[in-house]
PDB file of C-alpha atoms in Angstrom:
ATOM      1  CA  MET N   1      18.859  21.403  -5.814  1.00 48.00           C
ATOM      2  CA  THR N   2      15.282  20.563  -6.083  1.00 55.00           C
ATOM      3  CA  SER N   3      13.236  18.856  -3.413  1.00 72.00           C
ATOM      4  CA  GLU N   4      10.582  16.395  -4.600  1.00 89.00           C
ATOM      5  CA  TYR N   5       7.431  16.291  -2.747  1.00 87.00           C
ATOM      6  CA  THR N   6       6.859  12.662  -1.707  1.00 87.00           C
ATOM      7  CA  THR N   7       4.075  10.377  -0.503  1.00 86.00           C
ATOM      8  CA  HIS N   8       5.501  10.482   2.790  1.00 85.00           C
ATOM      9  CA  ASP N   9       5.367  14.230   2.791  1.00 89.00           C
ATOM     10  CA  TRP N  10       1.717  14.166   1.960  1.00 90.00           C
ATOM     11  CA  ILE N  11       1.066  11.632   4.842  1.00 90.00           C
ATOM     12  CA  LEU N  12       2.824  13.960   7.047  1.00 89.00           C
ATOM     13  CA  ASP N  13       0.956  16.961   5.731  1.00 91.00           C
ATOM     14  CA  MET N  14      -2.138  15.117   6.533  1.00 88.00           C
ATOM     15  CA  GLY N  15      -1.334  14.889  10.158  1.00 89.00           C
ATOM     16  CA  LEU N  16      -0.570  11.265  10.250  1.00 90.00           C
ATOM     17  CA  GLU N  17       2.793  11.122  11.800  1.00 89.00           C
ATOM     18  CA  ASP N  18       2.152   7.746  13.110  1.00 92.00           C
ATOM     19  CA  ALA N  19       1.024   6.082   9.685  1.00 92.00           C
ATOM     20  CA  VAL N  20       2.442   2.763   8.705  1.00 92.00           C
ATOM     21  CA  LEU N  21       3.697   2.680   5.161  1.00 91.00           C
ATOM     22  CA  PHE N  22       5.471   0.211   3.345  1.00 92.00           C
ATOM     23  CA  ASP N  23       8.968   0.639   1.745  1.00 88.00           C
ATOM     24  CA  ASP N  24       8.961   1.058  -2.058  1.00 92.00           C
ATOM     25  CA  LEU N  25       5.015   1.242  -2.316  1.00 95.00           C
ATOM     26  CA  ASP N  26       4.537   4.665  -2.503  1.00 93.00           C
ATOM     27  CA  ASP N  27       3.346   4.532  -6.056  1.00 94.00           C
ATOM     28  CA  ALA N  28       0.325   2.226  -4.799  1.00 96.00           C
ATOM     29  CA  VAL N  29      -0.762   4.699  -2.135  1.00 95.00           C
ATOM     30  CA  ILE N  30      -4.123   6.151  -3.235  1.00 95.00           C
ATOM     31  CA  GLY N  31      -5.033   8.110  -0.261  1.00 94.00           C
ATOM     32  CA  VAL N  32      -6.251   7.675   3.247  1.00 94.00           C
ATOM     33  CA  ALA N  33      -9.401   5.996   4.544  1.00 94.00           C
ATOM     34  CA  GLN N  34     -11.543   7.299   7.453  1.00 92.00           C
ATOM     35  CA  CYS N  35     -14.224   5.441   9.436  1.00 90.00           C
ATOM     36  CA  LYS N  36     -15.896   6.998  12.541  1.00 93.00           C
ATOM     37  CA  GLY N  37     -14.163   5.455  15.811  1.00 91.00           C
ATOM     38  CA  ARG N  38     -11.099   4.428  13.895  1.00 90.00           C
ATOM     39  CA  GLU N  39      -7.776   5.855  13.048  1.00 89.00           C
ATOM     40  CA  THR N  40      -7.302   7.357   9.708  1.00 93.00           C
ATOM     41  CA  VAL N  41      -5.005   4.991   7.832  1.00 95.00           C
ATOM     42  CA  VAL N  42      -3.138   4.823   4.372  1.00 96.00           C
ATOM     43  CA  ALA N  43      -5.049   3.219   1.629  1.00 96.00           C
ATOM     44  CA  TYR N  44      -3.365   1.065  -1.006  1.00 97.00           C
ATOM     45  CA  ASP N  45      -4.454   0.168  -4.461  1.00 96.00           C
ATOM     46  CA  TYR N  46      -3.984  -3.834  -4.229  1.00 96.00           C
ATOM     47  CA  ASP N  47      -3.410  -4.102  -7.999  1.00 95.00           C
ATOM     48  CA  GLU N  48      -0.683  -1.694  -8.001  1.00 96.00           C
ATOM     49  CA  VAL N  49       1.088  -3.376  -5.080  1.00 96.00           C
ATOM     50  CA  ILE N  50       1.012  -6.530  -7.143  1.00 96.00           C
ATOM     51  CA  LYS N  51       2.528  -4.855  -9.974  1.00 95.00           C
ATOM     52  CA  ILE N  52       5.458  -3.367  -7.801  1.00 96.00           C
ATOM     53  CA  VAL N  53       6.082  -6.409  -6.348  1.00 96.00           C
ATOM     54  CA  ARG N  54       6.358  -8.330  -9.684  1.00 95.00           C
ATOM     55  CA  LYS N  55       8.902  -5.752 -10.878  1.00 94.00           C
ATOM     56  CA  GLN N  56      10.819  -6.144  -7.715  1.00 93.00           C
ATOM     57  CA  CYS N  57      11.081 -10.010  -8.011  1.00 92.00           C
ATOM     58  CA  ASN N  58      12.140  -9.845 -11.369  1.00 90.00           C
ATOM     59  CA  ASN N  59       8.926 -10.398 -13.009  1.00 83.00           C
ATOM     60  CA  CYS N  60       7.851 -13.415 -11.095  1.00 93.00           C
ATOM     61  CA  SER N  61       4.381 -14.818 -12.009  1.00 94.00           C
ATOM     62  CA  VAL N  62       1.051 -13.124 -10.700  1.00 92.00           C
ATOM     63  CA  GLU N  63       0.357 -16.147  -8.706  1.00 94.00           C
ATOM     64  CA  GLU N  64       3.764 -15.820  -7.000  1.00 95.00           C
ATOM     65  CA  ALA N  65       3.170 -11.964  -6.456  1.00 95.00           C
ATOM     66  CA  ILE N  66      -0.252 -12.305  -4.798  1.00 94.00           C
ATOM     67  CA  GLU N  67       1.012 -15.050  -2.555  1.00 95.00           C
ATOM     68  CA  TYR N  68       3.835 -12.873  -1.536  1.00 95.00           C
ATOM     69  CA  VAL N  69       1.675  -9.680  -1.029  1.00 96.00           C
ATOM     70  CA  ASP N  70      -1.245 -11.590   0.701  1.00 95.00           C
ATOM     71  CA  TYR N  71       1.091 -13.333   3.247  1.00 95.00           C
ATOM     72  CA  ASN N  72       3.718 -10.667   3.793  1.00 95.00           C
ATOM     73  CA  ILE N  73       1.806  -7.458   3.320  1.00 95.00           C
ATOM     74  CA  THR N  74      -2.029  -7.469   3.282  1.00 94.00           C
ATOM     75  CA  ASP N  75      -2.008 -10.155   6.168  1.00 94.00           C
ATOM     76  CA  ALA N  76       0.398  -8.128   8.407  1.00 92.00           C
ATOM     77  CA  TYR N  77      -1.013  -6.333  11.575  1.00 94.00           C
ATOM     78  CA  MET N  78       0.933  -3.391  12.577  1.00 93.00           C
ATOM     79  CA  GLY N  79      -1.529  -1.813  15.379  1.00 93.00           C
ATOM     80  CA  LYS N  80      -4.214   0.592  14.757  1.00 93.00           C
ATOM     81  CA  MET N  81      -2.602   2.430  11.910  1.00 93.00           C
ATOM     82  CA  THR N  82      -2.179  -0.654   9.829  1.00 94.00           C
ATOM     83  CA  PRO N  83      -2.977   0.324   6.121  1.00 96.00           C
ATOM     84  CA  ILE N  84      -5.925  -0.842   4.248  1.00 96.00           C
ATOM     85  CA  PHE N  85      -5.830  -2.364   0.758  1.00 96.00           C
ATOM     86  CA  ILE N  86      -8.463  -1.536  -1.871  1.00 95.00           C
ATOM     87  CA  HIS N  87      -9.512  -3.944  -4.306  1.00 92.00           C
ATOM     88  CA  GLN N  88     -11.163  -1.868  -7.115  1.00 84.00           C
ATOM     89  CA  THR N  89     -14.074  -2.994  -9.098  1.00 81.00           C
ATOM     90  CA  ASP N  90     -12.312  -3.014 -12.191  1.00 79.00           C
ATOM     91  CA  GLY N  91      -9.102  -4.425 -10.750  1.00 69.00           C
ATOM     92  CA  GLU N  92      -6.998  -6.937 -12.636  1.00 74.00           C
ATOM     93  CA  PHE N  93      -6.145  -9.588  -9.652  1.00 71.00           C
ATOM     94  CA  GLY N  94      -9.256  -9.628  -7.700  1.00 61.00           C
ATOM     95  CA  VAL N  95      -9.675 -10.812  -4.183  1.00 55.00           C
TER      96      VAL N  95
END
């Protein structure tokens, strides 16, 4: 039996037992973000989140995926450990 080292394992190894992680979005995790005076939180690649959601909803349109992600994921406040979403400068879907 082989055991796979997962994103969740990596987050725990970083000492972030209370980190907020979204189900089925592990492939969009790009790391953690630190800022003085704030908790270290999980950082997601916004474009990857959109791509994953599009696959999960049977290739819904980009607009539908963005609307869903913005309303249900990026706009959700889950306390001081709420993840952040990085919009890359060369990203496909913008802000």
